[in-house]
Amino acid sequence: MNLYPINAGNFKLDGGAMFGVVPKSLWERTNPADSNNMIDIAARCLLIEDGNRLILIDTGMGNKQSDKFYGYYHLWGDDTIDKSLKKYGFHRNDITDVFMTHLHFDHCGGSIQWNKDKTGYEPAFKNANFWSNEDHWLWATQPNRREKASFLRENIIPMQESGRLKFTSLPKNSIVESTELGFGIFFANGHTDKQMIPMINYKGKMICFMADLLPTVGHLPIPFVMGYDTRPLLTLDEKERFLKLAADNNYYLFLEHDAHNEIITVKHTEKGVRLNETYTCKDIFNN
């Protein structure tokens, strides 16, 4: 197995929204804001090369929305999925599976693109299956009013229409030890219903793709929960449980949204679980 970080592009989000009720004087220590109160956010995806399978976890925002839409998110840098794949000798047509932690637009928007004539939509990875889970799919296709703006129909329905939509198994508790794709999943319901956190056994290390359970290093303190979460009290419990597991077992936490920290480990302290070591992907993946 080989792992590769795939940078789908960077953007900015309001720091207050990213940290909910936490005062700016606290969160700005780790996530400094610009003059508009916006903080740096990454869309760092992960490519798994495992035998004949090439699995891409999450796909960023994509490029099919309007200039007005992207103007809200202050895109910066020149990273794209195609540039990142090319760096490692791959093309999007090589991808066999696209696994989406959840269907918010900044995690799955790159899965679907305009067709050639811009009259409709088509899969951006023409040879890939698209993976979600049945409960989250229902949640996303019949969205509540709070999340409706994050579940964009054009990002979601074309997957089903392509005939390549697949669902992973749902857990009896919060963890599925192994799935059809060869890795485990921790299911979390605080941010959105049945968000999936992939847990990949890589050369004796457990690599955990943290998605929105732990967006940045600055979110390590348990009360530091995003304003976007639909059930923040549940996030508190899920994050605490997962971070204790990570500290006990020396998990390597792959941060999708932290623009400046790629992988971390954590440790127990008197104040709770806190940062232990910071790594680049190159340190851990050796590529």
mmCIF file of C-alpha atoms in Angstrom:
data_model
loop_
_atom_site.group_PDB
_atom_site.id
_atom_site.type_symbol
_atom_site.label_atom_id
_atom_site.label_comp_id
_atom_site.label_asym_id
_atom_site.label_seq_id
_atom_site.Cartn_x
_atom_site.Cartn_y
_atom_site.Cartn_z
ATOM 1 C CA MET A 1 0.000 0.000 0.000
ATOM 2 C CA ASN A 2 1.066 3.559 -0.776
ATOM 3 C CA LEU A 3 -0.491 6.809 0.441
ATOM 4 C CA TYR A 4 -0.329 10.218 -1.230
ATOM 5 C CA PRO A 5 -1.667 13.623 -0.107
ATOM 6 C CA ILE A 6 -3.813 15.206 -2.807
ATOM 7 C CA ASN A 7 -4.330 18.942 -2.425
ATOM 8 C CA ALA A 8 -7.637 19.952 -3.988
ATOM 9 C CA GLY A 9 -7.230 23.678 -3.284
ATOM 10 C CA ASN A 10 -7.241 26.136 -0.399
ATOM 11 C CA PHE A 11 -9.906 28.561 0.770
ATOM 12 C CA LYS A 12 -10.892 30.660 3.782
ATOM 13 C CA LEU A 13 -13.738 30.421 6.280
ATOM 14 C CA ASP A 14 -14.959 32.721 9.010
ATOM 15 C CA GLY A 15 -12.982 32.005 12.168
ATOM 16 C CA GLY A 16 -15.995 32.521 14.397
ATOM 17 C CA ALA A 17 -18.016 29.957 12.452
ATOM 18 C CA MET A 18 -15.110 27.511 12.618
ATOM 19 C CA PHE A 19 -14.880 27.754 16.416
ATOM 20 C CA GLY A 20 -18.470 28.322 17.499
ATOM 21 C CA VAL A 21 -18.781 29.794 20.984
ATOM 22 C CA VAL A 22 -15.021 29.860 21.643
ATOM 23 C CA PRO A 23 -13.757 33.465 21.987
ATOM 24 C CA LYS A 24 -11.523 34.776 19.199
ATOM 25 C CA SER A 25 -8.837 35.644 21.752
ATOM 26 C CA LEU A 26 -8.413 31.878 22.303
ATOM 27 C CA TRP A 27 -8.767 30.366 18.817
ATOM 28 C CA GLU A 28 -6.650 33.037 17.122
ATOM 29 C CA ARG A 29 -3.581 31.727 18.955
ATOM 30 C CA THR A 30 -3.533 28.698 16.655
ATOM 31 C CA ASN A 31 -5.589 29.949 13.690
ATOM 32 C CA PRO A 32 -4.782 33.621 13.029
ATOM 33 C CA ALA A 33 -7.466 35.529 11.152
ATOM 34 C CA ASP A 34 -7.105 38.166 8.446
ATOM 35 C CA SER A 35 -8.753 41.596 8.519
ATOM 36 C CA ASN A 36 -12.070 40.002 7.489
ATOM 37 C CA ASN A 37 -11.923 37.439 10.313
ATOM 38 C CA MET A 38 -11.208 34.668 7.783
ATOM 39 C CA ILE A 39 -8.804 31.804 8.544
ATOM 40 C CA ASP A 40 -6.802 29.575 6.197
ATOM 41 C CA ILE A 41 -8.449 26.269 5.293
ATOM 42 C CA ALA A 42 -7.137 23.412 3.131
ATOM 43 C CA ALA A 43 -8.889 20.706 1.150
ATOM 44 C CA ARG A 44 -6.232 18.037 1.666
ATOM 45 C CA CYS A 45 -7.508 14.745 0.276
ATOM 46 C CA LEU A 46 -5.837 11.334 0.483
ATOM 47 C CA LEU A 47 -5.050 8.825 -2.255
ATOM 48 C CA ILE A 48 -4.665 5.146 -1.348
ATOM 49 C CA GLU A 49 -2.862 2.866 -3.805
ATOM 50 C CA ASP A 50 -3.677 -0.670 -2.747
ATOM 51 C CA GLY A 51 -3.166 -3.448 -5.290
ATOM 52 C CA ASN A 52 -5.386 -2.752 -8.286
ATOM 53 C CA ARG A 53 -7.365 -0.146 -6.388
ATOM 54 C CA LEU A 54 -6.731 3.593 -6.374
ATOM 55 C CA ILE A 55 -9.015 5.136 -3.746
ATOM 56 C CA LEU A 56 -9.428 8.891 -3.360
ATOM 57 C CA ILE A 57 -10.840 10.129 -0.050
ATOM 58 C CA ASP A 58 -12.809 13.366 -0.554
ATOM 59 C CA THR A 59 -12.505 15.694 -3.537
ATOM 60 C CA GLY A 60 -12.726 19.306 -2.332
ATOM 61 C CA MET A 61 -15.081 21.945 -3.759
ATOM 62 C CA GLY A 62 -14.526 21.252 -7.446
ATOM 63 C CA ASN A 63 -14.693 23.952 -10.110
ATOM 64 C CA LYS A 64 -18.266 23.989 -11.426
ATOM 65 C CA GLN A 65 -19.823 26.592 -9.131
ATOM 66 C CA SER A 66 -20.239 30.274 -10.016
ATOM 67 C CA ASP A 67 -17.687 33.005 -9.393
ATOM 68 C CA LYS A 68 -20.132 34.466 -6.888
ATOM 69 C CA PHE A 69 -20.197 31.174 -4.976
ATOM 70 C CA TYR A 70 -16.396 30.912 -4.825
ATOM 71 C CA GLY A 71 -16.180 34.577 -3.858
ATOM 72 C CA TYR A 72 -17.634 33.679 -0.464
ATOM 73 C CA TYR A 73 -14.699 31.346 0.218
ATOM 74 C CA HIS A 74 -11.716 33.426 -0.903
ATOM 75 C CA LEU A 75 -9.838 30.722 -2.819
ATOM 76 C CA TRP A 76 -6.044 30.980 -2.610
ATOM 77 C CA GLY A 77 -3.034 29.060 -3.932
ATOM 78 C CA ASP A 78 -2.824 27.060 -7.145
ATOM 79 C CA ASP A 79 -3.318 23.484 -5.911
ATOM 80 C CA THR A 80 -5.719 21.240 -7.847
ATOM 81 C CA ILE A 81 -6.542 17.551 -7.805
ATOM 82 C CA ASP A 82 -5.114 17.134 -11.299
ATOM 83 C CA LYS A 83 -1.792 18.776 -10.404
ATOM 84 C CA SER A 84 -1.486 16.675 -7.270
ATOM 85 C CA LEU A 85 -2.294 13.422 -9.079
ATOM 86 C CA LYS A 86 0.178 14.243 -11.851
ATOM 87 C CA LYS A 87 2.882 14.848 -9.245
ATOM 88 C CA TYR A 88 2.654 11.171 -8.282
ATOM 89 C CA GLY A 89 2.220 9.838 -11.816
ATOM 90 C CA PHE A 90 -1.564 9.417 -11.786
ATOM 91 C CA HIS A 91 -4.543 10.746 -13.737
ATOM 92 C CA ARG A 92 -8.129 11.139 -12.550
ATOM 93 C CA ASN A 93 -9.174 8.377 -14.954
ATOM 94 C CA ASP A 94 -6.976 5.987 -12.939
ATOM 95 C CA ILE A 95 -9.136 6.396 -9.833
ATOM 96 C CA THR A 96 -11.200 3.277 -9.108
ATOM 97 C CA ASP A 97 -13.060 4.515 -6.019
ATOM 98 C CA VAL A 98 -14.016 7.900 -4.586
ATOM 99 C CA PHE A 99 -14.834 7.687 -0.879
ATOM 100 C CA MET A 100 -16.652 10.682 0.595
ATOM 101 C CA THR A 101 -16.477 11.238 4.342
ATOM 102 C CA HIS A 102 -19.712 13.206 3.952
ATOM 103 C CA LEU A 103 -21.526 15.130 1.246
ATOM 104 C CA HIS A 104 -20.967 18.765 2.227
ATOM 105 C CA PHE A 105 -19.851 20.687 -0.857
ATOM 106 C CA ASP A 106 -16.250 21.230 0.305
ATOM 107 C CA HIS A 107 -15.771 17.464 0.622
ATOM 108 C CA CYS A 108 -17.535 16.116 -2.466
ATOM 109 C CA GLY A 109 -17.869 18.979 -4.955
ATOM 110 C CA GLY A 110 -14.912 17.753 -6.994
ATOM 111 C CA SER A 111 -16.595 14.397 -7.583
ATOM 112 C CA ILE A 112 -18.925 15.845 -10.228
ATOM 113 C CA GLN A 113 -18.151 18.204 -13.108
ATOM 114 C CA TRP A 114 -19.898 19.903 -16.011
ATOM 115 C CA ASN A 115 -20.294 17.749 -19.094
ATOM 116 C CA LYS A 116 -18.512 18.803 -22.290
ATOM 117 C CA ASP A 117 -21.321 21.093 -23.486
ATOM 118 C CA LYS A 118 -22.077 22.468 -19.993
ATOM 119 C CA THR A 119 -25.656 21.317 -20.361
ATOM 120 C CA GLY A 120 -25.547 18.962 -17.397
ATOM 121 C CA TYR A 121 -23.284 17.118 -14.997
ATOM 122 C CA GLU A 122 -21.162 13.975 -15.109
ATOM 123 C CA PRO A 123 -18.727 12.112 -12.838
ATOM 124 C CA ALA A 124 -15.318 13.807 -12.698
ATOM 125 C CA PHE A 125 -13.745 10.346 -12.280
ATOM 126 C CA LYS A 126 -15.236 8.369 -15.130
ATOM 127 C CA ASN A 127 -13.953 4.951 -14.055
ATOM 128 C CA ALA A 128 -14.665 5.245 -10.329
ATOM 129 C CA ASN A 129 -17.353 4.045 -7.971
ATOM 130 C CA PHE A 130 -18.612 6.637 -5.467
ATOM 131 C CA TRP A 131 -18.938 5.599 -1.823
ATOM 132 C CA SER A 132 -21.217 7.000 0.877
ATOM 133 C CA ASN A 133 -23.516 5.255 3.367
ATOM 134 C CA GLU A 134 -27.257 4.813 3.206
ATOM 135 C CA ASP A 135 -28.112 6.874 6.287
ATOM 136 C CA HIS A 136 -25.975 9.840 5.290
ATOM 137 C CA TRP A 137 -27.228 9.696 1.695
ATOM 138 C CA LEU A 138 -30.806 10.021 2.945
ATOM 139 C CA TRP A 139 -29.735 12.855 5.271
ATOM 140 C CA ALA A 140 -28.080 14.708 2.356
ATOM 141 C CA THR A 141 -30.792 14.185 -0.247
ATOM 142 C CA GLN A 142 -33.574 15.207 2.159
ATOM 143 C CA PRO A 143 -31.624 17.940 3.955
ATOM 144 C CA ASN A 144 -32.659 19.795 7.069
ATOM 145 C CA ARG A 145 -32.895 23.569 6.806
ATOM 146 C CA ARG A 146 -29.655 24.113 8.710
ATOM 147 C CA GLU A 147 -27.551 22.079 6.266
ATOM 148 C CA LYS A 148 -29.464 22.643 3.036
ATOM 149 C CA ALA A 149 -26.918 25.162 1.731
ATOM 150 C CA SER A 150 -24.101 22.630 2.248
ATOM 151 C CA PHE A 151 -25.771 19.744 0.400
ATOM 152 C CA LEU A 152 -25.815 20.882 -3.218
ATOM 153 C CA ARG A 153 -27.987 18.718 -5.447
ATOM 154 C CA GLU A 154 -25.594 19.020 -8.404
ATOM 155 C CA ASN A 155 -22.820 17.468 -6.292
ATOM 156 C CA ILE A 156 -24.893 14.524 -5.139
ATOM 157 C CA ILE A 157 -27.637 13.292 -7.467
ATOM 158 C CA PRO A 158 -25.350 12.766 -10.531
ATOM 159 C CA MET A 159 -23.494 10.083 -8.554
ATOM 160 C CA GLN A 160 -26.695 8.103 -8.263
ATOM 161 C CA GLU A 161 -27.647 8.783 -11.870
ATOM 162 C CA SER A 162 -24.271 7.448 -13.020
ATOM 163 C CA GLY A 163 -25.139 3.991 -11.654
ATOM 164 C CA ARG A 164 -21.858 3.918 -9.717
ATOM 165 C CA LEU A 165 -23.064 4.895 -6.257
ATOM 166 C CA LYS A 166 -22.246 2.388 -3.529
ATOM 167 C CA PHE A 167 -22.897 2.296 0.218
ATOM 168 C CA THR A 168 -20.570 1.043 2.938
ATOM 169 C CA SER A 169 -21.823 -1.126 5.772
ATOM 170 C CA LEU A 170 -23.263 0.671 8.787
ATOM 171 C CA PRO A 171 -21.928 -0.110 12.265
ATOM 172 C CA LYS A 172 -23.642 -1.733 15.226
ATOM 173 C CA ASN A 173 -21.608 0.702 17.329
ATOM 174 C CA SER A 174 -19.416 3.634 16.237
ATOM 175 C CA ILE A 175 -16.651 1.657 14.490
ATOM 176 C CA VAL A 176 -16.573 -0.735 11.555
ATOM 177 C CA GLU A 177 -13.261 -2.570 11.784
ATOM 178 C CA SER A 178 -12.961 -3.338 8.071
ATOM 179 C CA THR A 179 -14.951 -2.408 4.973
ATOM 180 C CA GLU A 180 -15.138 -3.326 1.299
ATOM 181 C CA LEU A 181 -12.379 -0.792 0.682
ATOM 182 C CA GLY A 182 -9.906 -2.383 3.058
ATOM 183 C CA PHE A 183 -9.941 0.134 5.901
ATOM 184 C CA GLY A 184 -11.952 0.731 9.048
ATOM 185 C CA ILE A 185 -14.364 3.592 9.674
ATOM 186 C CA PHE A 186 -15.274 5.585 12.770
ATOM 187 C CA PHE A 187 -18.809 6.953 12.392
ATOM 188 C CA ALA A 188 -19.530 10.361 13.915
ATOM 189 C CA ASN A 189 -22.922 12.074 14.058
ATOM 190 C CA GLY A 190 -22.249 15.443 15.658
ATOM 191 C CA HIS A 191 -21.131 17.405 12.597
ATOM 192 C CA THR A 192 -23.607 15.727 10.266
ATOM 193 C CA ASP A 193 -25.359 12.368 10.343
ATOM 194 C CA LYS A 194 -23.027 9.383 9.770
ATOM 195 C CA GLN A 195 -19.869 11.266 8.852
ATOM 196 C CA MET A 196 -17.175 8.640 8.155
ATOM 197 C CA ILE A 197 -13.614 8.854 9.480
ATOM 198 C CA PRO A 198 -11.397 6.372 7.568
ATOM 199 C CA MET A 199 -8.848 4.470 9.675
ATOM 200 C CA ILE A 200 -6.106 3.051 7.465
ATOM 201 C CA ASN A 201 -3.552 0.513 8.650
ATOM 202 C CA TYR A 202 -0.379 1.637 6.864
ATOM 203 C CA LYS A 203 2.925 -0.124 7.534
ATOM 204 C CA GLY A 204 2.147 -0.631 11.205
ATOM 205 C CA LYS A 205 0.762 2.891 11.671
ATOM 206 C CA MET A 206 -2.918 3.796 11.974
ATOM 207 C CA ILE A 207 -3.599 6.778 9.707
ATOM 208 C CA CYS A 208 -6.905 8.472 10.522
ATOM 209 C CA PHE A 209 -8.440 10.850 7.989
ATOM 210 C CA MET A 210 -10.054 13.331 10.360
ATOM 211 C CA ALA A 211 -12.423 15.207 7.997
ATOM 212 C CA ASP A 212 -14.602 17.517 10.137
ATOM 213 C CA LEU A 213 -14.274 15.618 13.408
ATOM 214 C CA LEU A 214 -10.956 17.461 13.913
ATOM 215 C CA PRO A 215 -10.629 20.182 11.256
ATOM 216 C CA THR A 216 -7.387 21.765 12.532
ATOM 217 C CA VAL A 217 -4.862 21.489 15.343
ATOM 218 C CA GLY A 218 -6.648 24.423 16.936
ATOM 219 C CA HIS A 219 -9.716 22.236 17.467
ATOM 220 C CA LEU A 220 -7.957 19.772 19.799
ATOM 221 C CA PRO A 221 -9.493 21.120 23.052
ATOM 222 C CA ILE A 222 -12.788 19.300 23.448
ATOM 223 C CA PRO A 223 -15.018 22.449 23.725
ATOM 224 C CA PHE A 224 -13.537 23.891 20.505
ATOM 225 C CA VAL A 225 -16.372 22.784 18.216
ATOM 226 C CA MET A 226 -17.411 24.298 14.903
ATOM 227 C CA GLY A 227 -20.530 26.408 14.644
ATOM 228 C CA TYR A 228 -21.390 24.319 11.583
ATOM 229 C CA ASP A 229 -21.986 21.161 13.642
ATOM 230 C CA THR A 230 -25.640 20.139 13.804
ATOM 231 C CA ARG A 231 -25.300 18.388 17.181
ATOM 232 C CA PRO A 232 -22.385 20.086 18.983
ATOM 233 C CA LEU A 233 -22.951 18.303 22.293
ATOM 234 C CA LEU A 234 -22.643 14.988 20.485
ATOM 235 C CA THR A 235 -19.455 16.218 18.792
ATOM 236 C CA LEU A 236 -17.998 16.848 22.255
ATOM 237 C CA ASP A 237 -18.485 13.200 23.229
ATOM 238 C CA GLU A 238 -17.367 11.763 19.879
ATOM 239 C CA LYS A 239 -14.257 13.890 19.687
ATOM 240 C CA GLU A 240 -13.275 13.111 23.273
ATOM 241 C CA ARG A 241 -13.733 9.386 22.711
ATOM 242 C CA PHE A 242 -11.755 9.376 19.484
ATOM 243 C CA LEU A 243 -8.905 11.553 20.772
ATOM 244 C CA LYS A 244 -8.493 9.308 23.814
ATOM 245 C CA LEU A 245 -8.208 6.323 21.460
ATOM 246 C CA ALA A 246 -5.692 8.245 19.372
ATOM 247 C CA ALA A 247 -3.566 9.118 22.395
ATOM 248 C CA ASP A 248 -3.740 5.571 23.798
ATOM 249 C CA ASN A 249 -2.800 3.941 20.481
ATOM 250 C CA ASN A 250 -0.518 6.544 18.895
ATOM 251 C CA TYR A 251 -2.775 7.142 15.905
ATOM 252 C CA TYR A 252 -1.525 9.466 13.173
ATOM 253 C CA LEU A 253 -4.205 12.078 12.479
ATOM 254 C CA PHE A 254 -4.342 13.310 8.876
ATOM 255 C CA LEU A 255 -5.816 16.818 8.917
ATOM 256 C CA GLU A 256 -7.944 17.585 5.883
ATOM 257 C CA HIS A 257 -8.641 21.243 6.661
ATOM 258 C CA ASP A 258 -5.512 22.471 8.458
ATOM 259 C CA ALA A 259 -3.625 24.517 5.857
ATOM 260 C CA HIS A 260 -0.414 24.525 7.893
ATOM 261 C CA ASN A 261 -0.298 21.170 9.714
ATOM 262 C CA GLU A 262 -0.607 17.913 7.772
ATOM 263 C CA ILE A 263 -0.359 15.021 10.247
ATOM 264 C CA ILE A 264 -0.203 15.024 14.034
ATOM 265 C CA THR A 265 -0.084 12.674 16.981
ATOM 266 C CA VAL A 266 -1.640 13.483 20.353
ATOM 267 C CA LYS A 267 -0.953 12.714 24.002
ATOM 268 C CA HIS A 268 -2.704 12.781 27.361
ATOM 269 C CA THR A 269 -2.012 15.816 29.556
ATOM 270 C CA GLU A 270 -3.509 17.312 32.708
ATOM 271 C CA LYS A 271 -5.622 19.549 30.448
ATOM 272 C CA GLY A 272 -6.840 16.634 28.339
ATOM 273 C CA VAL A 273 -5.600 15.308 25.023
ATOM 274 C CA ARG A 274 -3.211 17.756 23.379
ATOM 275 C CA LEU A 275 -0.745 17.941 20.500
ATOM 276 C CA ASN A 276 2.242 15.596 20.719
ATOM 277 C CA GLU A 277 4.163 15.712 17.414
ATOM 278 C CA THR A 278 3.600 17.345 14.027
ATOM 279 C CA TYR A 279 4.640 15.650 10.769
ATOM 280 C CA THR A 280 4.518 16.322 7.069
ATOM 281 C CA CYS A 281 2.963 13.697 4.828
ATOM 282 C CA LYS A 282 6.411 13.085 3.367
ATOM 283 C CA ASP A 283 7.704 12.199 6.862
ATOM 284 C CA ILE A 284 5.113 9.435 7.212
ATOM 285 C CA PHE A 285 4.409 8.284 3.657
ATOM 286 C CA ASN A 286 8.005 8.365 2.335
ATOM 287 C CA ASN A 287 7.068 9.596 -1.153
#
